[in-house]
Amino acid sequence: VKGRVQAEDVASQLGAFSVDYVISSPFRRCLQTSAGVVGRLGLAQGQWLVDGRLSEVCDPRVLFSGRHDLQEQAGGRPLASWMWGGLTLDAALDKFANEDCKLAKLPLRPVARPSQLPAFPESLEQGLQRYSSALQEIGTCFAGKTVLVVTHGECVRMAVLLGEPHSEVFEVKHTGFVVLQQHVTAADAEAVAARGATGSSKLQRLPWKLVSEPGEAGVLWLDDEEED
């Protein structure tokens, strides 16, 4: 109940941004948080997406903290073979839609984007690089749109670093968020549309600007460059 109330509170803060898409990690707690948000934002079917690259860092020290049962279940096998009890991601999302979405009386179902789940195990550094690539691709693919990414603390850390590379993130609270912005020209938007029509993946990445201030939305960081 507490998590649902927090998600609804975040949704009320995000109302001013006119969110076009919500893209979530496939981990259950992120799906539950995103479910609490999409219901308040008035999105349509197809605007609630799931991206495997936004998954939690697959370092065993992170995944299995306090979960020895899960560690024994996983062994050294790929994430997809144990994370959802042997279900494929699409099947797991169907189960989530039939259980959690119906319980919340949501008319939407999450839809998986074409993306790969992370390798297991992976190091923290590999996870951060994965997050960077995923956020960059999402920014490119949805240029000109407002996208809410529902993910994990280390991905929020990477979002800060994309906007302020010299920063050090000290705290990411549950449902804490930051706002990143790209300046998208008409030519950029046309290039995105052309890429979609041709299937080309060659599109220049646009620079990010971190709009949020430290601590204002549950994320605290210090810009080392400013301190110098």
mmCIF file of C-alpha atoms in Angstrom:
data_model
loop_
_atom_site.group_PDB
_atom_site.id
_atom_site.type_symbol
_atom_site.label_atom_id
_atom_site.label_comp_id
_atom_site.label_asym_id
_atom_site.label_seq_id
_atom_site.Cartn_x
_atom_site.Cartn_y
_atom_site.Cartn_z
ATOM 1 C CA VAL A 1 0.000 0.000 0.000
ATOM 2 C CA LYS A 2 2.829 2.390 0.913
ATOM 3 C CA GLY A 3 4.507 1.829 -2.474
ATOM 4 C CA ARG A 4 1.235 2.476 -4.306
ATOM 5 C CA VAL A 5 0.721 5.747 -2.436
ATOM 6 C CA GLN A 6 4.309 6.800 -3.257
ATOM 7 C CA ALA A 7 3.801 5.972 -6.941
ATOM 8 C CA GLU A 8 0.608 8.035 -7.048
ATOM 9 C CA ASP A 9 2.418 10.925 -5.360
ATOM 10 C CA VAL A 10 5.138 10.791 -8.041
ATOM 11 C CA ALA A 11 2.458 10.681 -10.751
ATOM 12 C CA SER A 12 0.931 13.878 -9.369
ATOM 13 C CA GLN A 13 4.371 15.554 -9.545
ATOM 14 C CA LEU A 14 4.831 14.385 -13.139
ATOM 15 C CA GLY A 15 1.493 15.653 -14.372
ATOM 16 C CA ALA A 16 3.049 18.953 -15.473
ATOM 17 C CA PHE A 17 5.415 17.138 -17.867
ATOM 18 C CA SER A 18 2.715 15.660 -20.170
ATOM 19 C CA VAL A 19 4.354 12.220 -20.234
ATOM 20 C CA ASP A 20 4.040 10.450 -23.612
ATOM 21 C CA TYR A 21 5.485 7.057 -22.634
ATOM 22 C CA VAL A 22 6.355 5.108 -19.501
ATOM 23 C CA ILE A 23 9.198 2.600 -19.943
ATOM 24 C CA SER A 24 9.811 0.218 -17.063
ATOM 25 C CA SER A 25 12.342 -2.326 -15.922
ATOM 26 C CA PRO A 26 10.824 -5.838 -16.099
ATOM 27 C CA PHE A 27 11.470 -6.404 -12.377
ATOM 28 C CA ARG A 28 8.213 -6.754 -10.494
ATOM 29 C CA ARG A 29 8.659 -3.845 -8.082
ATOM 30 C CA CYS A 30 9.264 -1.490 -11.033
ATOM 31 C CA LEU A 31 6.252 -2.862 -12.885
ATOM 32 C CA GLN A 32 4.135 -2.282 -9.783
ATOM 33 C CA THR A 33 5.434 1.273 -9.437
ATOM 34 C CA SER A 34 4.857 2.004 -13.128
ATOM 35 C CA ALA A 35 1.340 0.551 -12.874
ATOM 36 C CA GLY A 36 0.581 3.061 -10.134
ATOM 37 C CA VAL A 37 1.839 5.850 -12.392
ATOM 38 C CA VAL A 38 0.265 5.002 -15.768
ATOM 39 C CA GLY A 39 -3.184 4.852 -14.243
ATOM 40 C CA ARG A 40 -2.847 8.459 -13.101
ATOM 41 C CA LEU A 41 -1.277 9.806 -16.282
ATOM 42 C CA GLY A 42 -4.114 8.768 -18.584
ATOM 43 C CA LEU A 43 -1.922 6.883 -21.053
ATOM 44 C CA ALA A 44 -3.284 4.650 -23.815
ATOM 45 C CA GLN A 45 -2.409 1.070 -24.718
ATOM 46 C CA GLY A 46 1.041 0.997 -26.315
ATOM 47 C CA GLN A 47 2.377 3.860 -24.185
ATOM 48 C CA TRP A 48 3.413 1.601 -21.271
ATOM 49 C CA LEU A 49 6.530 -0.280 -22.339
ATOM 50 C CA VAL A 50 9.045 -2.643 -20.739
ATOM 51 C CA ASP A 51 12.757 -2.688 -21.564
ATOM 52 C CA GLY A 52 14.962 -5.548 -20.363
ATOM 53 C CA ARG A 53 18.065 -3.349 -20.384
ATOM 54 C CA LEU A 54 16.604 -1.346 -17.484
ATOM 55 C CA SER A 55 16.780 -4.431 -15.215
ATOM 56 C CA GLU A 56 18.544 -4.323 -11.871
ATOM 57 C CA VAL A 57 22.333 -4.639 -11.922
ATOM 58 C CA CYS A 58 22.881 -8.395 -12.167
ATOM 59 C CA ASP A 59 25.750 -8.481 -9.699
ATOM 60 C CA PRO A 60 24.931 -11.351 -7.295
ATOM 61 C CA ARG A 61 25.759 -9.071 -4.354
ATOM 62 C CA VAL A 62 22.947 -6.757 -5.467
ATOM 63 C CA LEU A 63 20.372 -9.304 -6.628
ATOM 64 C CA PHE A 64 20.712 -11.746 -3.764
ATOM 65 C CA SER A 65 21.133 -9.410 -0.814
ATOM 66 C CA GLY A 66 19.109 -11.169 1.893
ATOM 67 C CA ARG A 67 17.740 -13.669 -0.649
ATOM 68 C CA HIS A 68 19.696 -16.912 -0.230
ATOM 69 C CA ASP A 69 16.731 -18.903 -1.606
ATOM 70 C CA LEU A 70 16.904 -16.975 -4.874
ATOM 71 C CA GLN A 71 20.661 -17.434 -5.068
ATOM 72 C CA GLU A 72 20.287 -21.220 -4.865
ATOM 73 C CA GLN A 73 17.519 -21.132 -7.467
ATOM 74 C CA ALA A 74 19.578 -19.065 -9.920
ATOM 75 C CA GLY A 75 22.899 -20.865 -9.805
ATOM 76 C CA GLY A 76 24.894 -19.578 -12.780
ATOM 77 C CA ARG A 77 22.038 -19.768 -15.263
ATOM 78 C CA PRO A 78 20.845 -16.903 -17.524
ATOM 79 C CA LEU A 79 18.432 -14.428 -15.974
ATOM 80 C CA ALA A 80 15.479 -15.418 -18.169
ATOM 81 C CA SER A 81 15.610 -19.037 -16.992
ATOM 82 C CA TRP A 82 14.801 -18.268 -13.336
ATOM 83 C CA MET A 83 13.733 -14.655 -12.774
ATOM 84 C CA TRP A 84 10.055 -15.265 -13.634
ATOM 85 C CA GLY A 85 9.801 -18.872 -12.545
ATOM 86 C CA GLY A 86 10.785 -20.168 -15.967
ATOM 87 C CA LEU A 87 8.330 -17.963 -17.881
ATOM 88 C CA THR A 88 9.433 -15.914 -20.866
ATOM 89 C CA LEU A 89 9.304 -12.139 -20.397
ATOM 90 C CA ASP A 90 6.174 -11.888 -22.571
ATOM 91 C CA ALA A 91 4.476 -14.618 -20.537
ATOM 92 C CA ALA A 92 5.529 -12.942 -17.285
ATOM 93 C CA LEU A 93 4.051 -9.652 -18.476
ATOM 94 C CA ASP A 94 0.814 -11.433 -19.408
ATOM 95 C CA LYS A 95 0.684 -12.878 -15.889
ATOM 96 C CA PHE A 96 1.345 -9.453 -14.392
ATOM 97 C CA ALA A 97 -1.425 -7.935 -16.542
ATOM 98 C CA ASN A 98 -3.888 -10.669 -15.578
ATOM 99 C CA GLU A 99 -3.139 -10.341 -11.877
ATOM 100 C CA ASP A 100 -1.803 -6.930 -10.834
ATOM 101 C CA CYS A 101 -3.400 -4.846 -13.593
ATOM 102 C CA LYS A 102 -6.811 -6.383 -13.063
ATOM 103 C CA LEU A 103 -6.452 -5.918 -9.320
ATOM 104 C CA ALA A 104 -5.670 -2.241 -9.864
ATOM 105 C CA LYS A 105 -8.462 -2.031 -12.496
ATOM 106 C CA LEU A 106 -6.012 -0.789 -15.101
ATOM 107 C CA PRO A 107 -7.226 -0.864 -18.723
ATOM 108 C CA LEU A 108 -3.608 -1.044 -19.959
ATOM 109 C CA ARG A 109 -1.159 -3.899 -20.362
ATOM 110 C CA PRO A 110 2.627 -3.436 -20.426
ATOM 111 C CA VAL A 111 4.257 -4.222 -23.769
ATOM 112 C CA ALA A 112 7.839 -5.489 -24.104
ATOM 113 C CA ARG A 113 10.189 -3.472 -26.317
ATOM 114 C CA PRO A 114 12.618 -5.403 -28.528
ATOM 115 C CA SER A 115 15.547 -5.572 -26.095
ATOM 116 C CA GLN A 116 17.858 -8.062 -24.450
ATOM 117 C CA LEU A 117 17.917 -8.997 -20.804
ATOM 118 C CA PRO A 118 21.280 -8.393 -19.141
ATOM 119 C CA ALA A 119 23.899 -11.084 -18.843
ATOM 120 C CA PHE A 120 24.087 -12.870 -15.507
ATOM 121 C CA PRO A 121 26.277 -12.412 -13.631
ATOM 122 C CA GLU A 122 27.543 -8.934 -14.479
ATOM 123 C CA SER A 123 29.697 -6.449 -12.610
ATOM 124 C CA LEU A 124 28.479 -3.085 -11.358
ATOM 125 C CA GLU A 125 30.577 -1.400 -14.048
ATOM 126 C CA GLN A 126 28.956 -3.541 -16.754
ATOM 127 C CA GLY A 127 25.528 -2.702 -15.375
ATOM 128 C CA LEU A 128 26.245 1.030 -15.449
ATOM 129 C CA GLN A 129 27.443 0.801 -19.047
ATOM 130 C CA ARG A 130 24.254 -1.084 -19.937
ATOM 131 C CA TYR A 131 22.158 1.648 -18.355
ATOM 132 C CA SER A 132 24.061 4.343 -20.238
ATOM 133 C CA SER A 133 23.491 2.609 -23.578
ATOM 134 C CA ALA A 134 19.808 1.981 -22.806
ATOM 135 C CA LEU A 135 19.118 5.581 -21.785
ATOM 136 C CA GLN A 136 20.965 6.907 -24.814
ATOM 137 C CA GLU A 137 18.964 4.638 -27.141
ATOM 138 C CA ILE A 138 15.677 5.596 -25.508
ATOM 139 C CA GLY A 139 16.560 9.281 -25.874
ATOM 140 C CA THR A 140 17.345 8.739 -29.538
ATOM 141 C CA CYS A 141 14.334 6.564 -30.324
ATOM 142 C CA PHE A 142 11.861 8.853 -28.541
ATOM 143 C CA ALA A 143 13.431 12.181 -29.513
ATOM 144 C CA GLY A 144 10.936 14.990 -29.002
ATOM 145 C CA LYS A 145 8.797 12.913 -26.608
ATOM 146 C CA THR A 146 8.553 13.009 -22.815
ATOM 147 C CA VAL A 147 9.449 9.585 -21.431
ATOM 148 C CA LEU A 148 9.262 8.420 -17.819
ATOM 149 C CA VAL A 149 11.758 5.629 -17.128
ATOM 150 C CA VAL A 150 10.922 3.470 -14.100
ATOM 151 C CA THR A 151 14.049 1.639 -13.077
ATOM 152 C CA HIS A 152 16.583 1.061 -10.279
ATOM 153 C CA GLY A 153 18.842 3.247 -8.179
ATOM 154 C CA GLU A 154 22.036 2.658 -10.167
ATOM 155 C CA CYS A 155 20.246 3.623 -13.386
ATOM 156 C CA VAL A 156 19.112 6.868 -11.757
ATOM 157 C CA ARG A 157 22.757 7.408 -10.827
ATOM 158 C CA MET A 158 23.728 6.947 -14.477
ATOM 159 C CA ALA A 159 21.028 9.415 -15.536
ATOM 160 C CA VAL A 160 22.646 12.046 -13.312
ATOM 161 C CA LEU A 161 26.065 11.265 -14.827
ATOM 162 C CA LEU A 162 24.721 11.653 -18.371
ATOM 163 C CA GLY A 163 23.754 15.227 -17.517
ATOM 164 C CA GLU A 164 26.650 16.038 -15.186
ATOM 165 C CA PRO A 165 29.527 13.606 -15.836
ATOM 166 C CA HIS A 166 31.644 14.896 -12.942
ATOM 167 C CA SER A 167 28.960 14.342 -10.300
ATOM 168 C CA GLU A 168 28.959 11.894 -7.421
ATOM 169 C CA VAL A 169 25.543 10.548 -6.403
ATOM 170 C CA PHE A 170 25.116 10.022 -2.664
ATOM 171 C CA GLU A 171 21.462 9.002 -2.295
ATOM 172 C CA VAL A 172 18.564 7.737 -4.408
ATOM 173 C CA LYS A 173 15.363 7.383 -2.397
ATOM 174 C CA HIS A 174 12.566 5.004 -3.356
ATOM 175 C CA THR A 175 10.605 6.707 -6.183
ATOM 176 C CA GLY A 176 13.276 9.425 -6.334
ATOM 177 C CA PHE A 177 13.750 10.809 -9.851
ATOM 178 C CA VAL A 178 15.684 13.302 -11.962
ATOM 179 C CA VAL A 179 14.703 15.162 -15.123
ATOM 180 C CA LEU A 180 16.953 14.987 -18.181
ATOM 181 C CA GLN A 181 16.335 17.128 -21.235
ATOM 182 C CA GLN A 182 17.526 17.062 -24.839
ATOM 183 C CA HIS A 183 17.322 19.902 -27.348
ATOM 184 C CA VAL A 184 15.628 18.302 -30.341
ATOM 185 C CA THR A 185 15.498 20.232 -33.604
ATOM 186 C CA ALA A 186 13.061 19.612 -36.457
ATOM 187 C CA ALA A 187 15.911 17.928 -38.339
ATOM 188 C CA ASP A 188 16.508 15.603 -35.382
ATOM 189 C CA ALA A 189 12.832 14.620 -35.321
ATOM 190 C CA GLU A 190 12.848 13.987 -39.069
ATOM 191 C CA ALA A 191 15.953 11.810 -38.703
ATOM 192 C CA VAL A 192 14.223 9.744 -36.019
ATOM 193 C CA ALA A 193 11.171 9.295 -38.247
ATOM 194 C CA ALA A 194 13.396 8.293 -41.177
ATOM 195 C CA ARG A 195 15.249 5.802 -39.024
ATOM 196 C CA GLY A 196 11.953 4.218 -38.041
ATOM 197 C CA ALA A 197 10.934 3.913 -41.673
ATOM 198 C CA THR A 198 14.218 2.390 -42.860
ATOM 199 C CA GLY A 199 15.173 0.387 -39.772
ATOM 200 C CA SER A 200 18.527 2.184 -39.610
ATOM 201 C CA SER A 201 20.183 2.408 -36.192
ATOM 202 C CA LYS A 202 22.661 5.095 -37.254
ATOM 203 C CA LEU A 203 21.527 8.290 -35.600
ATOM 204 C CA GLN A 204 23.693 10.755 -33.733
ATOM 205 C CA ARG A 205 23.107 10.754 -29.993
ATOM 206 C CA LEU A 206 21.912 14.076 -28.636
ATOM 207 C CA PRO A 207 23.529 15.692 -25.580
ATOM 208 C CA TRP A 208 21.683 15.663 -22.259
ATOM 209 C CA LYS A 209 20.997 18.504 -19.846
ATOM 210 C CA LEU A 210 20.209 17.710 -16.204
ATOM 211 C CA VAL A 211 17.277 19.938 -15.266
ATOM 212 C CA SER A 212 16.781 18.717 -11.687
ATOM 213 C CA GLU A 213 18.557 20.213 -8.689
ATOM 214 C CA PRO A 214 20.256 17.990 -6.082
ATOM 215 C CA GLY A 215 17.831 16.740 -3.430
ATOM 216 C CA GLU A 216 14.639 18.210 -4.881
ATOM 217 C CA ALA A 217 13.054 14.884 -5.902
ATOM 218 C CA GLY A 218 14.717 12.271 -3.717
ATOM 219 C CA VAL A 219 18.110 12.161 -5.469
ATOM 220 C CA LEU A 220 21.158 13.817 -3.919
ATOM 221 C CA TRP A 221 24.433 14.427 -5.726
ATOM 222 C CA LEU A 222 27.437 16.734 -5.722
ATOM 223 C CA ASP A 223 29.054 18.141 -8.838
ATOM 224 C CA ASP A 224 32.792 17.670 -8.244
ATOM 225 C CA GLU A 225 33.619 20.072 -11.088
ATOM 226 C CA GLU A 226 31.770 22.905 -9.372
ATOM 227 C CA GLU A 227 33.562 22.192 -6.104
ATOM 228 C CA ASP A 228 36.917 22.520 -7.869
#
